XYZ file of N, CA and C in Angstrom:
750
model
N -44.327 47.832 7.241
C -44.553 48.729 8.468
C -43.187 48.548 9.160
N -43.160 49.981 10.284
C -42.035 50.154 10.890
C -42.156 49.349 12.395
N -40.899 48.892 12.768
C -40.738 48.284 14.229
C -41.372 49.185 15.216
N -42.373 48.913 15.982
C -42.939 49.912 16.970
C -43.361 49.299 18.444
N -42.835 48.294 18.608
C -43.418 47.719 19.681
C -42.554 47.522 21.049
N -41.638 48.552 20.994
C -40.251 48.282 22.068
C -40.555 49.957 22.769
N -41.529 50.659 22.530
C -41.793 52.050 23.267
C -40.235 52.686 23.125
N -39.578 53.221 24.039
C -38.477 53.958 24.238
C -37.102 53.421 24.376
N -37.429 52.076 24.500
C -35.851 51.314 24.547
C -35.289 51.152 23.214
N -34.051 51.557 23.226
C -33.065 51.238 22.179
C -32.656 50.073 21.965
N -33.239 49.009 21.107
C -32.623 47.893 20.957
C -31.061 47.658 20.396
N -30.217 47.063 21.154
C -29.005 47.006 20.543
C -28.781 45.529 19.762
N -28.065 45.738 18.558
C -27.650 44.627 18.125
C -26.142 44.398 17.994
N -25.961 43.343 18.331
C -24.562 42.449 18.434
C -24.283 41.470 17.734
N -23.201 41.454 16.960
C -22.614 40.158 16.257
C -21.521 39.371 17.209
N -22.009 38.090 17.405
C -21.154 37.129 18.157
C -20.712 36.249 17.581
N -19.857 35.235 18.091
C -19.507 34.157 17.478
C -20.516 33.065 17.710
N -21.725 33.283 18.380
C -22.814 32.627 18.339
C -23.949 32.904 17.598
N -23.674 34.182 16.770
C -24.304 34.472 15.715
C -25.043 36.283 16.298
N -25.958 36.579 15.663
C -26.574 37.884 15.977
C -27.539 38.012 16.957
N -27.127 38.752 18.079
C -27.884 38.954 19.366
C -28.470 40.004 19.469
N -29.775 40.087 19.936
C -30.687 41.350 20.132
C -30.822 41.434 21.750
N -30.674 42.717 21.996
C -30.553 43.232 23.629
C -31.989 44.332 23.680
N -32.917 43.952 24.265
C -33.961 44.748 24.359
C -34.138 45.069 25.809
N -33.401 44.283 26.953
C -34.033 44.438 28.371
C -33.295 45.970 28.803
N -33.802 46.687 29.168
C -33.415 48.115 29.722
C -32.201 48.023 30.499
N -32.158 47.099 31.576
C -31.159 46.960 32.448
C -29.997 46.441 31.784
N -29.889 45.664 31.256
C -28.947 44.933 30.101
C -28.191 45.908 29.501
N -29.005 46.850 28.563
C -28.498 47.806 27.752
C -27.807 48.970 28.731
N -28.615 49.195 29.939
C -27.763 50.256 30.728
C -26.545 49.496 31.025
N -26.329 48.340 31.608
C -25.084 47.627 31.497
C -24.030 47.891 30.556
N -24.513 47.591 29.504
C -23.888 47.499 28.277
C -23.393 49.178 27.886
N -24.193 50.012 28.236
C -23.668 51.239 28.083
C -22.512 51.518 29.062
N -22.433 51.171 30.097
C -21.499 51.465 30.873
C -20.286 50.913 30.746
N -19.930 49.802 29.600
C -18.730 48.899 29.479
C -17.915 49.639 28.507
N -17.589 50.923 28.655
C -16.598 51.416 27.409
C -15.365 51.324 28.290
N -14.710 49.932 28.055
C -13.716 49.763 28.678
C -13.892 48.519 29.888
N -13.183 48.452 30.708
C -13.603 47.388 31.652
C -14.023 47.881 33.054
N -15.158 47.275 33.574
C -15.871 47.677 34.659
C -16.233 46.776 35.821
N -15.950 46.841 36.966
C -15.983 45.853 37.960
C -17.607 45.568 38.183
N -18.302 44.398 39.008
C -19.698 44.158 38.912
C -19.889 45.212 40.210
N -19.116 45.662 40.908
C -19.281 46.400 42.055
C -19.936 48.035 41.588
N -19.382 48.407 40.614
C -19.383 49.863 39.975
C -20.617 49.720 39.503
N -20.859 48.546 38.537
C -22.253 48.456 37.954
C -23.172 47.997 38.779
N -23.207 47.633 39.903
C -24.561 47.382 40.965
C -24.724 48.843 41.457
N -23.287 49.755 41.684
C -23.877 51.217 42.127
C -24.347 51.930 41.229
N -23.856 51.952 40.065
C -24.540 52.781 39.086
C -25.905 52.653 38.666
N -26.078 50.856 38.579
C -27.592 50.675 38.102
C -28.547 50.998 39.519
N -27.898 50.898 40.489
C -28.937 50.754 41.684
C -29.479 49.704 41.949
N -29.311 48.562 41.250
C -29.881 47.000 41.178
C -29.176 46.494 42.070
N -29.999 45.122 42.833
C -29.290 44.238 43.606
C -27.948 43.423 43.153
N -27.307 43.138 43.547
C -26.033 42.541 43.420
C -26.596 40.890 42.753
N -27.649 40.558 43.194
C -28.030 39.369 42.599
C -28.674 39.572 41.126
N -29.433 40.405 41.066
C -29.903 40.972 39.812
C -29.003 41.054 38.683
N -28.131 41.977 39.020
C -26.826 42.314 38.038
C -25.935 40.945 37.830
N -25.901 39.954 38.789
C -25.229 39.106 38.303
C -25.598 38.016 37.577
N -27.186 37.978 37.531
C -27.938 37.278 36.438
C -27.832 37.816 35.047
N -27.790 39.143 34.997
C -27.907 39.706 33.857
C -26.520 39.883 33.271
N -25.281 39.806 33.924
C -23.941 39.514 33.757
C -23.819 38.103 32.995
N -24.335 37.202 33.639
C -24.316 35.825 33.333
C -24.885 35.308 32.008
N -26.112 35.987 32.062
C -26.598 35.987 30.512
C -26.088 36.787 29.569
N -25.672 37.850 29.711
C -24.822 38.331 28.531
C -23.570 37.783 28.109
N -22.711 37.205 29.130
C -21.726 36.134 29.063
C -22.177 34.913 28.290
N -23.149 34.259 28.565
C -23.780 33.255 27.814
C -24.022 33.403 25.928
N -24.499 34.747 26.210
C -24.607 35.244 24.811
C -23.674 35.630 23.976
N -22.617 35.519 24.527
C -21.055 35.938 23.887
C -20.922 37.327 23.514
N -21.893 38.111 24.477
C -21.819 39.584 24.269
C -20.705 40.290 25.061
N -20.438 39.894 26.135
C -19.469 40.142 27.087
C -18.625 38.996 27.486
N -17.463 39.508 28.238
C -16.492 38.712 28.975
C -16.191 39.537 30.249
N -14.936 38.567 30.825
C -14.504 39.190 32.087
C -12.966 38.425 32.157
N -12.477 39.442 33.129
C -11.200 38.878 33.641
C -11.050 39.593 35.076
N -9.890 38.458 35.557
C -9.707 38.800 37.015
C -9.219 40.476 37.417
N -9.764 41.037 38.160
C -9.287 42.418 38.783
C -7.666 42.469 39.324
N -6.792 43.287 38.413
C -5.489 42.983 38.710
C -5.001 43.565 40.209
N -6.076 44.284 40.664
C -5.807 44.815 42.123
C -6.245 43.711 43.281
N -7.428 42.886 42.909
C -8.207 42.362 43.444
C -8.755 41.030 42.898
N -7.893 39.775 43.052
C -8.480 38.537 42.455
C -9.512 38.184 42.587
N -10.032 38.571 43.414
C -11.701 37.887 43.785
C -12.629 38.669 43.093
N -12.287 39.558 42.681
C -13.307 40.495 41.687
C -12.922 40.592 40.078
N -14.167 40.734 39.211
C -14.036 40.406 37.860
C -14.119 41.855 37.351
N -13.458 42.082 36.349
C -13.738 43.064 35.358
C -14.421 42.599 33.805
N -15.385 43.424 33.662
C -16.190 42.995 32.730
C -15.965 43.806 31.274
N -16.179 43.291 30.260
C -16.053 44.163 29.004
C -17.007 43.517 28.059
N -16.870 44.327 26.746
C -17.921 44.007 25.762
C -16.876 42.932 24.952
N -17.453 42.164 24.257
C -16.506 40.866 23.496
C -17.361 41.104 22.034
N -18.301 41.207 22.024
C -18.792 41.305 20.541
C -18.751 42.408 19.703
N -18.948 42.403 18.334
C -19.151 43.494 17.754
C -20.590 44.337 17.738
N -20.420 45.480 18.243
C -21.749 46.231 17.931
C -22.004 46.919 16.727
N -23.100 46.557 16.006
C -23.431 46.855 14.851
C -24.737 47.744 14.652
N -25.223 48.056 15.301
C -26.461 48.771 15.603
C -27.545 48.809 16.432
N -28.399 49.694 16.048
C -29.541 49.768 17.118
C -30.992 49.825 16.435
N -31.916 49.692 17.250
C -33.184 49.739 16.514
C -33.887 51.000 17.354
N -34.456 52.177 16.437
C -35.172 53.135 16.751
C -36.619 53.613 16.340
N -37.529 52.665 17.296
C -38.811 52.707 17.158
C -39.417 53.850 17.120
N -38.993 54.508 17.942
C -39.663 56.193 18.271
C -39.060 57.138 17.737
N -38.053 57.363 17.094
C -37.276 58.678 16.880
C -37.196 58.933 15.407
N -37.782 57.835 14.718
C -37.580 58.146 13.145
C -38.866 58.506 12.587
N -39.017 59.309 11.512
C -39.894 59.674 10.536
C -40.035 58.671 9.504
N -41.142 57.980 9.523
C -41.437 56.780 8.442
C -41.770 57.213 7.383
N -40.631 57.666 6.499
C -41.095 58.247 5.104
C -40.058 57.877 4.162
N -40.037 57.023 3.322
C -39.090 56.896 2.357
C -39.082 57.894 1.132
N -38.017 58.237 0.682
C -37.977 59.343 -0.224
C -38.202 58.662 -1.795
N -38.628 59.708 -2.567
C -39.232 59.419 -3.861
C -38.098 59.306 -4.593
N -37.998 58.135 -5.470
C -37.071 58.246 -6.636
C -37.046 59.665 -7.652
N -36.202 60.660 -7.498
C -36.305 61.911 -8.536
C -35.094 61.772 -9.487
N -34.488 60.963 -9.483
C -33.312 60.737 -10.675
C -33.936 59.923 -11.859
N -33.792 60.402 -12.979
C -34.090 59.415 -14.338
C -33.450 58.209 -14.471
N -32.217 58.229 -13.428
C -31.498 56.826 -13.774
C -30.760 56.399 -14.977
N -30.346 57.495 -15.973
C -29.751 57.330 -17.229
C -28.156 56.881 -17.142
N -27.805 57.074 -16.050
C -26.084 56.585 -16.055
C -26.042 55.749 -14.915
N -24.676 55.264 -14.634
C -24.297 54.737 -13.478
C -24.124 55.707 -12.294
N -23.620 56.673 -12.211
C -23.634 57.736 -11.086
C -25.044 57.701 -10.621
N -26.127 58.051 -11.427
C -27.373 58.382 -10.851
C -28.039 57.117 -10.217
N -27.570 55.909 -10.797
C -28.144 54.622 -10.409
C -27.546 54.391 -8.946
N -26.224 54.698 -8.847
C -25.761 54.278 -7.612
C -26.128 55.176 -6.415
N -26.151 56.321 -7.024
C -26.733 57.272 -5.705
C -28.050 57.200 -5.364
N -28.927 56.576 -6.394
C -30.208 56.337 -5.658
C -30.778 55.042 -5.096
N -29.776 54.172 -5.554
C -29.329 52.879 -4.709
C -28.989 53.269 -3.254
N -27.923 53.823 -3.172
C -27.549 54.449 -1.408
C -28.652 54.902 -0.982
N -29.297 55.939 -1.391
C -30.291 56.634 -0.737
C -31.620 55.624 -0.494
N -32.024 55.046 -1.348
C -33.070 54.126 -1.018
C -32.775 52.608 -0.050
N -31.641 52.525 -0.024
C -31.001 51.222 0.674
C -31.138 51.873 2.272
N -30.412 52.869 2.506
C -30.480 53.601 3.625
C -31.862 54.219 4.039
N -32.569 54.361 3.464
C -33.992 54.783 3.693
C -34.796 53.795 4.080
N -34.514 52.403 3.384
C -35.331 51.349 4.013
C -35.027 50.733 5.458
N -33.670 50.950 5.647
C -32.972 50.601 6.921
C -33.741 51.183 8.029
N -33.808 52.868 7.721
C -34.430 53.770 8.906
C -35.970 53.366 8.770
N -36.509 53.083 7.636
C -38.081 53.087 7.691
C -38.244 51.839 8.700
N -37.612 50.977 8.503
C -37.568 49.706 9.734
C -37.360 49.894 10.859
N -36.886 51.216 11.354
C -36.207 51.377 12.746
C -34.708 50.979 12.594
N -34.091 50.700 11.434
C -32.557 49.980 12.215
C -31.477 51.136 11.772
N -30.673 51.329 12.723
C -29.704 52.290 12.588
C -28.286 51.676 12.649
N -27.654 51.218 11.525
C -26.584 50.690 11.613
C -25.514 51.509 11.627
N -25.184 52.367 12.205
C -24.052 53.358 12.150
C -22.911 52.729 12.508
N -22.569 52.107 13.417
C -21.361 51.296 13.603
C -20.904 50.583 12.180
N -21.838 49.911 11.539
C -21.227 49.171 10.296
C -21.061 50.392 9.036
N -21.793 51.225 9.007
C -21.550 52.073 8.200
C -20.289 53.201 8.274
N -20.006 53.491 9.669
C -18.919 53.844 10.126
C -17.595 53.397 9.652
N -17.885 52.230 9.776
C -16.691 51.282 9.469
C -16.305 51.204 7.785
N -17.360 51.099 7.472
C -17.293 51.103 5.809
C -16.614 52.597 5.473
N -17.093 53.831 5.873
C -16.689 55.203 5.601
C -15.113 54.789 5.986
N -14.987 54.440 6.995
C -13.462 54.683 7.645
C -12.581 53.911 6.801
N -12.952 52.567 6.054
C -11.967 51.895 5.316
C -11.716 52.768 3.969
N -12.525 53.502 3.591
C -12.469 54.407 2.424
C -11.880 55.508 2.699
N -11.918 56.239 3.954
C -11.059 57.209 4.256
C -9.619 57.277 4.445
N -9.225 55.754 4.943
C -8.000 55.611 4.861
C -7.243 55.380 3.444
N -7.879 54.840 2.632
C -7.728 54.562 1.289
C -7.372 56.269 0.728
N -8.452 56.932 0.851
C -8.546 58.382 0.445
C -6.953 59.138 0.814
N -6.669 58.667 1.972
C -5.577 59.701 2.819
C -4.340 59.162 2.075
N -4.144 57.759 1.589
C -3.080 57.249 0.984
C -2.651 57.957 -0.372
N -3.689 58.529 -0.718
C -3.266 59.261 -2.051
C -3.063 60.934 -2.106
N -3.290 61.173 -0.699
C -2.897 62.784 -0.311
C -1.270 62.723 -0.568
N -0.647 63.956 -0.958
C 0.148 64.643 -0.852
C 0.737 65.827 -0.215
N 0.868 65.982 0.984
C 0.706 67.336 1.578
C 2.294 67.390 2.659
N 2.507 68.673 3.009
C 3.403 68.895 3.640
C 3.038 69.955 5.202
N 1.635 70.346 5.168
C 1.414 71.080 6.273
C -0.411 70.537 6.418
N -0.504 70.837 7.626
C -1.943 70.496 8.105
C -2.692 71.288 7.205
N -2.751 72.522 6.800
C -3.732 73.165 6.278
C -3.780 72.590 4.681
N -2.624 72.449 4.340
C -2.612 71.488 2.935
C -3.336 70.115 3.136
N -3.592 69.518 4.247
C -4.219 68.245 4.162
C -5.993 68.771 4.100
N -6.026 69.938 4.803
C -7.775 70.229 4.926
C -8.049 70.525 3.245
N -7.077 71.249 2.873
C -7.604 71.693 1.429
C -7.569 70.482 0.755
N -7.078 69.426 0.967
C -7.191 68.337 0.241
C -8.305 67.629 0.346
N -8.942 67.738 1.531
C -10.022 66.888 1.863
C -11.218 67.999 1.275
N -11.171 69.053 1.158
C -11.963 69.777 0.756
C -12.321 69.478 -1.021
N -11.253 69.733 -1.358
C -11.241 69.422 -2.875
C -11.602 67.680 -3.090
N -11.089 66.628 -2.228
C -11.685 65.747 -2.654
C -13.341 65.241 -2.425
N -13.898 66.057 -1.404
C -15.222 65.882 -1.261
C -16.021 66.478 -2.433
N -15.445 67.322 -2.984
C -16.180 68.203 -4.075
C -16.275 67.393 -5.431
N -14.775 66.685 -5.598
C -14.682 65.723 -6.916
C -15.501 64.388 -6.806
N -15.653 64.025 -5.402
C -16.374 63.008 -5.245
C -17.695 63.214 -5.008
N -18.099 64.562 -5.072
C -19.597 64.842 -5.089
C -20.092 64.508 -3.649
N -19.340 64.500 -2.538
C -19.727 64.084 -1.463
C -20.378 65.322 -0.678
N -20.055 66.635 -1.128
C -20.598 67.633 -0.415
C -19.306 68.914 -0.502
N -19.746 69.949 0.039
C -19.085 71.189 -0.046
C -18.220 71.474 1.421
N -17.061 71.099 1.850
C -16.485 71.427 3.116
C -16.168 72.600 3.278
N -16.374 73.108 4.748
C -15.774 74.204 4.755
C -15.503 74.049 6.421
N -14.135 74.805 6.700
C -13.660 74.686 8.265
C -14.273 75.885 9.063
N -15.038 75.351 9.902
C -15.514 76.479 10.573
C -14.763 76.764 11.907
N -13.895 76.071 12.494
C -13.168 76.000 13.620
C -11.993 75.320 13.434
N -10.795 75.796 14.121
C -9.443 74.811 14.090
C -9.332 74.109 15.467
N -9.815 74.463 16.634
C -9.647 73.886 17.926
C -10.956 73.779 18.976
N -11.906 72.839 18.645
C -11.623 71.589 17.999
C -11.679 71.891 16.870
N -11.607 70.888 16.047
C -11.833 70.739 14.310
C -13.254 70.700 14.090
N -13.806 71.948 13.475
C -15.125 71.764 13.115
C -15.262 72.004 11.652
N -16.051 70.668 11.096
C -16.083 70.921 9.379
C -17.483 70.775 9.313
N -18.046 72.006 8.218
C -19.308 72.153 7.706
C -19.587 71.458 6.533
N -20.506 70.499 6.348
C -20.726 70.120 4.804
C -22.052 70.413 4.259
N -21.746 71.320 3.136
C -22.818 71.796 2.617
C -23.504 70.831 1.186
N -24.353 70.776 0.757
C -24.559 69.612 0.102
C -24.406 68.396 0.193
N -24.719 67.951 1.316
C -24.381 66.677 1.676
C -24.685 65.483 1.114
N -24.143 64.643 0.252
C -24.692 63.609 -0.539
C -25.324 62.891 0.210
N -25.039 62.250 1.450
C -25.127 61.192 2.263
C -26.678 61.388 2.613
N -27.234 62.561 3.073
C -28.471 62.674 3.411
C -29.278 63.513 2.531
N -29.079 63.562 1.185
C -29.733 64.997 0.587
C -31.111 64.467 0.416
N -32.182 65.087 1.002
C -33.385 64.986 0.713
C -33.842 63.673 1.487
N -33.144 63.551 2.804
C -33.509 62.726 3.574
C -34.123 63.215 4.897
N -35.313 63.055 5.399
C -35.748 63.888 6.639
C -36.264 62.404 7.407
N -35.073 62.257 8.610
C -35.380 61.330 9.673
C -35.044 62.157 10.941
N -35.054 63.231 11.386
C -35.058 63.601 12.437
C -33.703 63.165 13.396
N -32.659 62.742 12.847
C -31.700 62.313 13.433
C -30.295 62.632 12.593
N -29.158 62.653 13.043
C -28.000 62.521 12.085
C -27.719 61.405 11.683
N -27.889 61.350 10.161
C -27.473 59.782 9.493
C -26.186 59.961 8.823
N -25.363 60.903 8.657
C -24.040 60.886 7.861
C -23.052 59.991 8.341
N -23.420 58.566 8.435
C -22.240 57.737 9.376
C -21.068 57.236 8.358
N -21.323 57.093 6.963
C -20.390 56.702 6.254
C -19.317 58.107 6.167
N -19.861 59.080 5.907
C -19.025 60.675 6.179
C -18.146 60.863 7.079
N -18.998 60.272 8.565
C -18.292 60.293 9.567
C -17.198 59.568 9.408
N -17.430 58.122 9.090
C -16.121 57.250 8.933
C -15.000 57.634 8.056
N -15.391 58.168 6.750
C -14.281 59.011 5.716
C -13.562 59.819 6.857
N -13.965 60.623 7.366
C -13.626 61.872 8.074
C -12.466 61.028 9.145
N -13.068 60.178 9.779
C -12.487 59.210 10.883
C -11.228 58.344 10.243
N -11.383 58.077 9.066
C -10.069 57.238 8.744
C -8.987 58.093 8.076
N -9.557 59.459 7.193
C -8.401 60.164 7.128
C -7.467 61.056 8.343
N -8.410 60.984 9.535
C -7.767 61.683 10.605
C -6.949 60.867 11.250
N -7.423 59.597 11.570
C -6.785 58.489 12.088
C -5.621 58.333 11.651
N -5.485 58.122 10.152
C -4.278 58.116 9.505
C -3.102 59.050 9.813
N -3.878 60.227 9.767
C -2.994 61.705 10.033
C -2.248 61.637 11.453
N -3.133 61.162 12.590
C -2.602 61.505 13.802
C -2.036 60.407 14.272
N -2.200 59.054 13.722
C -2.074 57.654 14.137
C -2.475 57.540 15.411
N -3.594 57.802 15.873
C -4.340 57.381 16.956
C -5.944 57.437 16.655
N -6.406 57.294 17.739
C -7.992 57.084 17.708
C -8.465 58.601 17.807
N -9.612 58.689 16.589
C -10.151 59.955 16.467
C -11.867 60.018 16.847
N -12.290 60.935 17.598
C -13.994 60.920 17.479
C -14.094 61.818 16.707
N -15.301 61.610 16.067
C -16.040 62.460 14.946
C -17.357 62.285 14.990
N -17.963 63.588 15.691
C -19.500 63.534 15.990
C -20.207 64.540 15.317
N -21.475 63.852 14.748
C -22.403 64.750 13.747
C -23.161 65.488 14.722
N -22.756 67.140 14.938
C -23.944 67.346 15.741
C -24.795 68.251 15.187
N -25.024 68.549 13.752
C -25.967 68.999 12.956
C -25.900 68.044 11.561
N -27.279 67.830 11.229
C -27.457 67.041 9.797
C -28.726 67.894 9.240
N -28.668 67.988 7.717
C -29.499 68.465 7.232
C -30.952 67.462 6.996
N -30.658 66.125 7.457
C -31.805 65.327 7.621
C -32.638 65.600 8.998
N -32.109 66.154 9.636
C -32.738 67.140 10.926
C -33.545 68.515 10.799
N -33.415 68.705 9.516
C -33.825 70.152 9.402
C -32.555 71.056 9.591
N -31.239 70.894 9.777
C -30.355 71.927 10.060
C -29.858 72.484 8.647
N -29.167 73.414 8.601
C -28.639 74.282 7.765
C -27.595 73.469 6.911
N -26.867 72.489 7.594
C -25.995 71.956 7.030
C -25.375 70.715 7.683
N -24.337 69.743 7.460
C -24.156 68.601 8.333
C -22.759 69.239 8.962
N -22.495 69.135 10.144
C -21.461 69.565 10.990
C -20.881 68.373 11.751
N -19.451 68.423 11.546
C -18.721 67.128 12.125
C -17.772 67.726 13.044
N -17.604 67.634 14.277
C -16.670 67.778 15.269
C -15.668 66.953 15.307
N -14.412 67.196 15.195
C -13.019 65.940 15.249
C -12.309 66.163 16.008
N -12.170 65.112 16.953
C -11.070 65.558 18.166
C -10.385 64.251 18.288
N -9.179 64.086 18.567
C -8.020 63.019 19.092
C -8.588 62.690 20.573
N -8.642 61.289 20.951
C -9.064 60.872 22.065
C -7.764 59.561 22.676
N -7.504 59.681 23.616
C -6.651 58.696 24.233
C -7.652 57.503 24.715
N -7.360 56.330 24.725
C -7.960 55.109 25.258
C -7.155 54.390 26.083
N -7.191 54.273 27.381
C -6.564 53.332 28.349
C -7.583 52.421 28.825
N -7.655 51.152 28.378
C -8.066 49.989 28.729
C -7.438 49.089 29.564
N -6.283 49.575 29.931
C -5.532 48.680 30.682
C -5.574 48.591 32.412
């Protein structure tokens, strides 16, 4: 049976030095969603519209759990800047997922068919139980993407795009087409990752990671890859927007 006792709250999962920690408090989740970088307690109080004492209690608990930490504010030593310390590994989506596992359609006569079906069934089992492990899947794909990039030999950006198209086809990951240059939008037809999976949400996280790994190697900087369409949610194809981003946490 799927997890279904947390109504609309997304339960966040973190890996800390003290073990796996689950956060299901709406206020704590709101705080964690703010911590993209370093944020002062005053800003957290203002944005959450909760009392300073309430926020202080939640911050202390998150620190004790090993999920966040803090440092002194460089402009005001009496103030603290809070940031996420733990590794974010996923969420629980109890109300957004259609709870249906796919049938095994392949005859499993060779290793390729077996591994394809293992991947589909494993991903489905996680989603059936409300587990979306996007960060781990993206990181897995990113490692593969970086390795793929090392095998490429090209002189121009267009040649790189052609190599990506060829590699996706060769590995049977799908049929990539460039829809736009600025921003770069790639459309993937016959996507391997979400083939015949229906979960009403984008789920091609390993593909996102592969593209992220390739383009971060190319640009030598952090890249955002957003899946805005997915055949898992009844779109015609899987669509990815790829943009470079600058991160300044100092």
